[in-house]
Amino acid sequence: MFSDLEAPLYEIKANLFKGLAHPVRIRVLEILAASPGQSCPVSALLEGTGLEASHLSQHLATLRRHRVVTSSRAANAVTYSLAHPMVAELLAIARTFLLDTLADSREQLAAARQLPAVGAR
Amino acid sequence: MFSDLEAPLYEIKANLFKGLAHPVRIRVLEILAASPGQSCPVSALLEGTGLEASHLSQHLATLRRHRVVTSSRAANAVTYSLAHPMVAELLAIARTFLLDTLADSREQLAAARQLPAVGAR
DNA sequence: TGACGATATGATGGATTCGTCAATCCATTC
DNA sequence: GAATGGATTGACGAATCCATCATATCGTCA
């Protein structure tokens, strides 16, 4: 029952990650990060993700709530932007971490496949 | 129903963040990151967090499932370590991002408080 | 003004996650 | 090999999150 302004930092941090913890939201952020000015209109996001408008809009709302993106209206189109370049950095680090880790587990998997098939393993 | 080895990267990434999306897990990771060798025994984590053993253990299990930490047993004490230094980096970036953002919102809050109290706002 | 395109909000049932308790496993020491 | 201490697993109600549908808002243009 804290507002983010007074909660201990680890709560806030957990909350940030909760905001990122959904494939749709990751895709949106990646599209934004790759767009010029790290921002693009909802219509582009709709097209990029192939989602139904209201579904996308809900996820955009949670990204907004978590202050990861900001929105602004121009005429009757709304444009979203990353709230901070560090968001992109966060994604980039997650990416290299995962590629690294996945490489490892693929190696292990390959190694395991070389073993004789003893028992139900 | 993908195993992480074949899912699209944005699913895997979302999954990673889901693994980090809990205050207890963040605290654990921070303690690990600050410990020598980025690793320490469960007993220290227990003390550091003040949690009940089984509760902590469940969160350690999810961190393991997400491959963010690794565990190893020495005698009858188990030691956990960050799976990769990049995990610490992820936390560090989240931290500076949040401090930055919080500074902004505190400013806005302070500014708002200066306004006359018009209506129910 | 009123109808329309673009986006946002509310409500609902189904799935996932959380915290607590009891029970279990594993290695040591007597 | 029984008992003990450290750590993990299983089970279950409570809380939270997700996808879908229906409805509402905002700005524009006729």
GROMACS .gro file of C-alpha atoms (C1' of nucleotides) in nm:
model
  302
    1MET     CA    1   0.000   0.000   0.000
    2PHE     CA    2   0.289   0.231  -0.067
    3SER     CA    3   0.283   0.484  -0.337
    4ASP     CA    4   0.607   0.447  -0.527
    5LEU     CA    5   0.734   0.767  -0.378
    6GLU     CA    6   0.792   0.624  -0.035
    7ALA     CA    7   0.835   0.248  -0.074
    8PRO     CA    8   1.174   0.092  -0.011
    9LEU     CA    9   1.382   0.080  -0.325
   10TYR     CA   10   1.366  -0.295  -0.366
   11GLU     CA   11   0.988  -0.279  -0.377
   12ILE     CA   12   1.000  -0.013  -0.642
   13LYS     CA   13   1.254  -0.210  -0.838
   14ALA     CA   14   1.042  -0.524  -0.823
   15ASN     CA   15   0.754  -0.315  -0.942
   16LEU     CA   16   0.947  -0.190  -1.239
   17PHE     CA   17   1.030  -0.544  -1.344
   18LYS     CA   18   0.669  -0.643  -1.296
   19GLY     CA   19   0.585  -0.374  -1.545
   20LEU     CA   20   0.819  -0.530  -1.797
   21ALA     CA   21   0.711  -0.886  -1.731
   22HIS     CA   22   0.493  -0.951  -2.030
   23PRO     CA   23   0.579  -1.043  -2.389
   24VAL     CA   24   0.347  -0.784  -2.538
   25ARG     CA   25   0.499  -0.508  -2.332
   26ILE     CA   26   0.850  -0.618  -2.423
   27ARG     CA   27   0.762  -0.610  -2.789
   28VAL     CA   28   0.618  -0.265  -2.756
   29LEU     CA   29   0.928  -0.139  -2.581
   30GLU     CA   30   1.151  -0.295  -2.840
   31ILE     CA   31   0.958  -0.135  -3.121
   32LEU     CA   32   0.983   0.199  -2.945
   33ALA     CA   33   1.353   0.155  -2.875
   34ALA     CA   34   1.416   0.085  -3.242
   35SER     CA   35   1.207   0.376  -3.369
   36PRO     CA   36   1.353   0.716  -3.448
   37GLY     CA   37   1.334   0.928  -3.134
   38GLN     CA   38   1.241   0.613  -2.943
   39SER     CA   39   0.880   0.697  -3.006
   40CYS     CA   40   0.602   0.607  -3.244
   41PRO     CA   41   0.225   0.636  -3.281
   42VAL     CA   42  -0.019   0.377  -3.153
   43SER     CA   43  -0.116   0.289  -3.506
   44ALA     CA   44   0.239   0.172  -3.575
   45LEU     CA   45   0.241  -0.033  -3.257
   46LEU     CA   46  -0.088  -0.186  -3.355
   47GLU     CA   47   0.050  -0.287  -3.687
   48GLY     CA   48   0.383  -0.401  -3.544
   49THR     CA   49   0.227  -0.630  -3.287
   50GLY     CA   50  -0.087  -0.738  -3.469
   51LEU     CA   51  -0.293  -0.699  -3.153
   52GLU     CA   52  -0.649  -0.587  -3.108
   53ALA     CA   53  -0.662  -0.218  -3.023
   54SER     CA   54  -0.808  -0.246  -2.676
   55HIS     CA   55  -0.572  -0.521  -2.579
   56LEU     CA   56  -0.271  -0.318  -2.681
   57SER     CA   57  -0.412  -0.016  -2.510
   58GLN     CA   58  -0.432  -0.197  -2.180
   59HIS     CA   59  -0.070  -0.291  -2.195
   60LEU     CA   60   0.022   0.063  -2.291
   61ALA     CA   61  -0.168   0.176  -1.985
   62THR     CA   62   0.036  -0.048  -1.758
   63LEU     CA   63   0.358   0.073  -1.918
   64ARG     CA   64   0.241   0.425  -1.850
   65ARG     CA   65   0.149   0.342  -1.493
   66HIS     CA   66   0.498   0.210  -1.440
   67ARG     CA   67   0.638   0.526  -1.598
   68VAL     CA   68   0.835   0.337  -1.853
   69VAL     CA   69   0.676   0.521  -2.142
   70THR     CA   70   0.507   0.855  -2.187
   71SER     CA   71   0.229   0.943  -2.427
   72SER     CA   72   0.128   1.259  -2.603
   73ARG     CA   73  -0.153   1.338  -2.835
   74ALA     CA   74  -0.110   1.508  -3.171
   75ALA     CA   75  -0.438   1.563  -3.354
   76ASN     CA   76  -0.626   1.244  -3.292
   77ALA     CA   77  -0.329   1.014  -3.296
   78VAL     CA   78  -0.140   0.931  -2.978
   79THR     CA   79   0.235   0.886  -2.975
   80TYR     CA   80   0.424   0.684  -2.719
   81SER     CA   81   0.789   0.728  -2.626
   82LEU     CA   82   1.033   0.559  -2.395
   83ALA     CA   83   1.040   0.761  -2.076
   84HIS     CA   84   1.418   0.738  -2.056
   85PRO     CA   85   1.696   0.602  -2.276
   86MET     CA   86   1.792   0.375  -1.991
   87VAL     CA   87   1.487   0.164  -2.061
   88ALA     CA   88   1.642   0.070  -2.390
   89GLU     CA   89   1.965  -0.003  -2.213
   90LEU     CA   90   1.786  -0.233  -1.974
   91LEU     CA   91   1.645  -0.428  -2.266
   92ALA     CA   92   1.981  -0.444  -2.436
   93ILE     CA   93   2.149  -0.587  -2.130
   94ALA     CA   94   1.874  -0.839  -2.079
   95ARG     CA   95   1.925  -0.939  -2.439
   96THR     CA   96   2.295  -1.004  -2.419
   97PHE     CA   97   2.255  -1.179  -2.086
   98LEU     CA   98   1.996  -1.410  -2.234
   99LEU     CA   99   2.188  -1.480  -2.551
  100ASP     CA  100   2.487  -1.569  -2.339
  101THR     CA  101   2.287  -1.794  -2.112
  102LEU     CA  102   2.101  -1.958  -2.394
  103ALA     CA  103   2.424  -2.032  -2.574
  104ASP     CA  104   2.541  -2.211  -2.262
  105SER     CA  105   2.230  -2.417  -2.221
  106ARG     CA  106   2.227  -2.513  -2.585
  107GLU     CA  107   2.584  -2.633  -2.544
  108GLN     CA  108   2.492  -2.838  -2.244
  109LEU     CA  109   2.195  -2.979  -2.425
  110ALA     CA  110   2.411  -3.077  -2.720
  111ALA     CA  111   2.664  -3.234  -2.488
  112ALA     CA  112   2.393  -3.426  -2.309
  113ARG     CA  113   2.267  -3.564  -2.638
  114GLN     CA  114   2.604  -3.722  -2.700
  115LEU     CA  115   2.574  -3.936  -2.390
  116PRO     CA  116   2.446  -4.291  -2.417
  117ALA     CA  117   2.078  -4.312  -2.337
  118VAL     CA  118   2.096  -4.468  -1.996
  119GLY     CA  119   1.768  -4.494  -1.807
  120ALA     CA  120   1.484  -4.250  -1.854
  121ARG     CA  121   1.695  -3.939  -1.888
  122MET     CA  122   0.434  -2.416  -2.381
  123PHE     CA  123   0.771  -2.330  -2.517
  124SER     CA  124   1.079  -2.435  -2.341
  125ASP     CA  125   1.302  -2.133  -2.324
  126LEU     CA  126   1.531  -2.280  -2.582
  127GLU     CA  127   1.296  -2.223  -2.871
  128ALA     CA  128   1.065  -1.938  -2.774
  129PRO     CA  129   1.091  -1.603  -2.951
  130LEU     CA  130   1.333  -1.376  -2.773
  131TYR     CA  131   1.071  -1.133  -2.648
  132GLU     CA  132   0.895  -1.417  -2.468
  133ILE     CA  133   1.217  -1.521  -2.304
  134LYS     CA  134   1.294  -1.167  -2.209
  135ALA     CA  135   0.951  -1.118  -2.054
  136ASN     CA  136   1.010  -1.438  -1.866
  137LEU     CA  137   1.337  -1.312  -1.727
  138PHE     CA  138   1.171  -0.998  -1.599
  139LYS     CA  139   0.893  -1.207  -1.451
  140GLY     CA  140   1.160  -1.387  -1.258
  141LEU     CA  141   1.284  -1.059  -1.115
  142ALA     CA  142   0.940  -0.920  -1.043
  143HIS     CA  143   0.919  -0.966  -0.670
  144PRO     CA  144   1.061  -0.767  -0.380
  145VAL     CA  145   1.199  -1.071  -0.202
  146ARG     CA  146   1.382  -1.186  -0.511
  147ILE     CA  147   1.524  -0.841  -0.570
  148ARG     CA  148   1.655  -0.827  -0.216
  149VAL     CA  149   1.815  -1.167  -0.255
  150LEU     CA  150   1.984  -1.064  -0.576
  151GLU     CA  151   2.107  -0.742  -0.422
  152ILE     CA  152   2.255  -0.925  -0.128
  153LEU     CA  153   2.426  -1.165  -0.365
  154ALA     CA  154   2.552  -0.885  -0.585
  155ALA     CA  155   2.703  -0.711  -0.284
  156SER     CA  156   2.865  -1.024  -0.142
  157PRO     CA  157   3.222  -1.126  -0.219
  158GLY     CA  158   3.221  -1.350  -0.524
  159GLN     CA  159   2.856  -1.251  -0.577
  160SER     CA  160   2.761  -1.554  -0.374
  161CYS     CA  161   2.663  -1.644  -0.021
  162PRO     CA  162   2.506  -1.925   0.180
  163VAL     CA  163   2.136  -1.958   0.239
  164SER     CA  164   2.188  -1.895   0.607
  165ALA     CA  165   2.317  -1.545   0.529
  166LEU     CA  166   2.022  -1.478   0.298
  167LEU     CA  167   1.788  -1.594   0.570
  168GLU     CA  168   1.938  -1.353   0.811
  169GLY     CA  169   1.963  -1.071   0.562
  170THR     CA  170   1.599  -1.091   0.463
  171GLY     CA  171   1.443  -1.206   0.790
  172LEU     CA  172   1.217  -1.448   0.603
  173GLU     CA  173   1.094  -1.788   0.702
  174ALA     CA  174   1.313  -2.057   0.552
  175SER     CA  175   1.055  -2.218   0.331
  176HIS     CA  176   0.936  -1.889   0.197
  177LEU     CA  177   1.286  -1.785   0.102
  178SER     CA  178   1.351  -2.123  -0.048
  179GLN     CA  179   1.055  -2.092  -0.280
  180HIS     CA  180   1.185  -1.765  -0.416
  181LEU     CA  181   1.531  -1.913  -0.452
  182ALA     CA  182   1.372  -2.190  -0.651
  183THR     CA  183   1.212  -1.948  -0.891
  184LEU     CA  184   1.538  -1.759  -0.931
  185ARG     CA  185   1.701  -2.091  -1.013
  186ARG     CA  186   1.428  -2.182  -1.259
  187HIS     CA  187   1.488  -1.854  -1.436
  188ARG     CA  188   1.862  -1.926  -1.435
  189VAL     CA  189   1.944  -1.602  -1.263
  190VAL     CA  190   2.129  -1.775  -0.984
  191THR     CA  191   2.305  -2.106  -0.940
  192SER     CA  192   2.333  -2.311  -0.625
  193SER     CA  193   2.589  -2.553  -0.497
  194ARG     CA  194   2.607  -2.759  -0.186
  195ALA     CA  195   2.910  -2.769   0.045
  196ALA     CA  196   2.864  -3.002   0.337
  197ASN     CA  197   2.512  -2.932   0.448
  198ALA     CA  198   2.504  -2.567   0.364
  199VAL     CA  199   2.391  -2.447   0.021
  200THR     CA  200   2.551  -2.149  -0.144
  201TYR     CA  201   2.384  -1.936  -0.408
  202SER     CA  202   2.561  -1.722  -0.666
  203LEU     CA  203   2.456  -1.485  -0.939
  204ALA     CA  204   2.457  -1.682  -1.260
  205HIS     CA  205   2.626  -1.398  -1.446
  206PRO     CA  206   2.772  -1.060  -1.355
  207MET     CA  207   2.525  -0.904  -1.595
  208VAL     CA  208   2.249  -0.972  -1.349
  209ALA     CA  209   2.412  -0.725  -1.114
  210GLU     CA  210   2.442  -0.481  -1.399
  211LEU     CA  211   2.073  -0.513  -1.472
  212LEU     CA  212   1.995  -0.424  -1.113
  213ALA     CA  213   2.234  -0.132  -1.119
  214ILE     CA  214   2.075   0.016  -1.427
  215ALA     CA  215   1.727  -0.032  -1.289
  216ARG     CA  216   1.847   0.149  -0.981
  217THR     CA  217   1.981   0.455  -1.155
  218PHE     CA  218   1.679   0.468  -1.383
  219LEU     CA  219   1.448   0.464  -1.084
  220LEU     CA  220   1.641   0.720  -0.886
  221ASP     CA  221   1.629   0.945  -1.186
  222THR     CA  222   1.258   0.896  -1.239
  223LEU     CA  223   1.174   0.930  -0.873
  224ALA     CA  224   1.366   1.254  -0.851
  225ASP     CA  225   1.151   1.385  -1.134
  226SER     CA  226   0.823   1.282  -0.980
  227ARG     CA  227   0.917   1.420  -0.642
  228GLU     CA  228   0.988   1.749  -0.812
  229GLN     CA  229   0.652   1.745  -0.984
  230LEU     CA  230   0.483   1.655  -0.659
  231ALA     CA  231   0.650   1.942  -0.482
  232ALA     CA  232   0.551   2.178  -0.759
  233ALA     CA  233   0.192   2.056  -0.745
  234ARG     CA  234   0.178   2.120  -0.371
  235GLN     CA  235   0.253   2.486  -0.433
  236LEU     CA  236  -0.065   2.527  -0.632
  237PRO     CA  237  -0.377   2.657  -0.464
  238ALA     CA  238  -0.612   2.376  -0.362
  239VAL     CA  239  -0.882   2.421  -0.622
  240GLY     CA  240  -1.157   2.159  -0.635
  241ALA     CA  241  -1.106   1.796  -0.534
  242ARG     CA  242  -0.762   1.759  -0.679
  243DT     C1'  243  -2.370   1.983  -3.413
  244DG     C1'  244  -2.327   1.513  -3.505
  245DA     C1'  245  -2.109   1.122  -3.691
  246DC     C1'  246  -1.672   0.900  -3.740
  247DG     C1'  247  -1.187   0.720  -3.662
  248DA     C1'  248  -0.854   0.652  -3.307
  249DT     C1'  249  -0.765   0.531  -2.849
  250DA     C1'  250  -0.894   0.438  -2.364
  251DT     C1'  251  -1.157   0.249  -1.979
  252DG     C1'  252  -1.466  -0.098  -1.729
  253DA     C1'  253  -1.624  -0.541  -1.627
  254DT     C1'  254  -1.584  -1.036  -1.623
  255DG     C1'  255  -1.424  -1.515  -1.600
  256DG     C1'  256  -1.012  -1.795  -1.632
  257DA     C1'  257  -0.533  -1.861  -1.533
  258DT     C1'  258  -0.113  -1.757  -1.263
  259DT     C1'  259   0.132  -1.619  -0.856
  260DC     C1'  260   0.181  -1.551  -0.348
  261DG     C1'  261   0.234  -1.682   0.140
  262DT     C1'  262   0.169  -2.021   0.490
  263DC     C1'  263   0.169  -2.478   0.672
  264DA     C1'  264   0.309  -2.947   0.697
  265DA     C1'  265   0.599  -3.293   0.528
  266DT     C1'  266   1.034  -3.440   0.316
  267DC     C1'  267   1.522  -3.470   0.181
  268DC     C1'  268   2.025  -3.466   0.262
  269DA     C1'  269   2.444  -3.466   0.512
  270DT     C1'  270   2.650  -3.474   0.958
  271DT     C1'  271   2.737  -3.628   1.425
  272DC     C1'  272   2.661  -3.906   1.805
  273DG     C1'  273   2.154  -4.610   1.220
  274DA     C1'  274   1.879  -4.276   1.472
  275DA     C1'  275   1.865  -3.798   1.568
  276DT     C1'  276   1.961  -3.328   1.443
  277DG     C1'  277   2.003  -2.904   1.170
  278DG     C1'  278   1.984  -2.690   0.714
  279DA     C1'  279   1.726  -2.650   0.308
  280DT     C1'  280   1.359  -2.791  -0.024
  281DT     C1'  281   0.907  -2.949  -0.186
  282DG     C1'  282   0.389  -3.003  -0.192
  283DA     C1'  283  -0.063  -2.835  -0.113
  284DC     C1'  284  -0.412  -2.499  -0.074
  285DG     C1'  285  -0.688  -2.055  -0.010
  286DA     C1'  286  -0.622  -1.563  -0.116
  287DA     C1'  287  -0.479  -1.221  -0.413
  288DT     C1'  288  -0.326  -1.064  -0.867
  289DC     C1'  289  -0.289  -1.066  -1.361
  290DC     C1'  290  -0.457  -1.167  -1.835
  291DA     C1'  291  -0.765  -1.162  -2.260
  292DT     C1'  292  -1.197  -1.050  -2.430
  293DC     C1'  293  -1.599  -0.790  -2.497
  294DA     C1'  294  -1.877  -0.384  -2.449
  295DT     C1'  295  -1.875   0.094  -2.373
  296DA     C1'  296  -1.687   0.556  -2.337
  297DT     C1'  297  -1.380   0.955  -2.458
  298DC     C1'  298  -1.129   1.274  -2.754
  299DG     C1'  299  -1.041   1.533  -3.172
  300DT     C1'  300  -1.169   1.609  -3.657
  301DC     C1'  301  -1.439   1.693  -4.050
  302DA     C1'  302  -1.870   1.723  -4.285
   0.00000   0.00000   0.00000
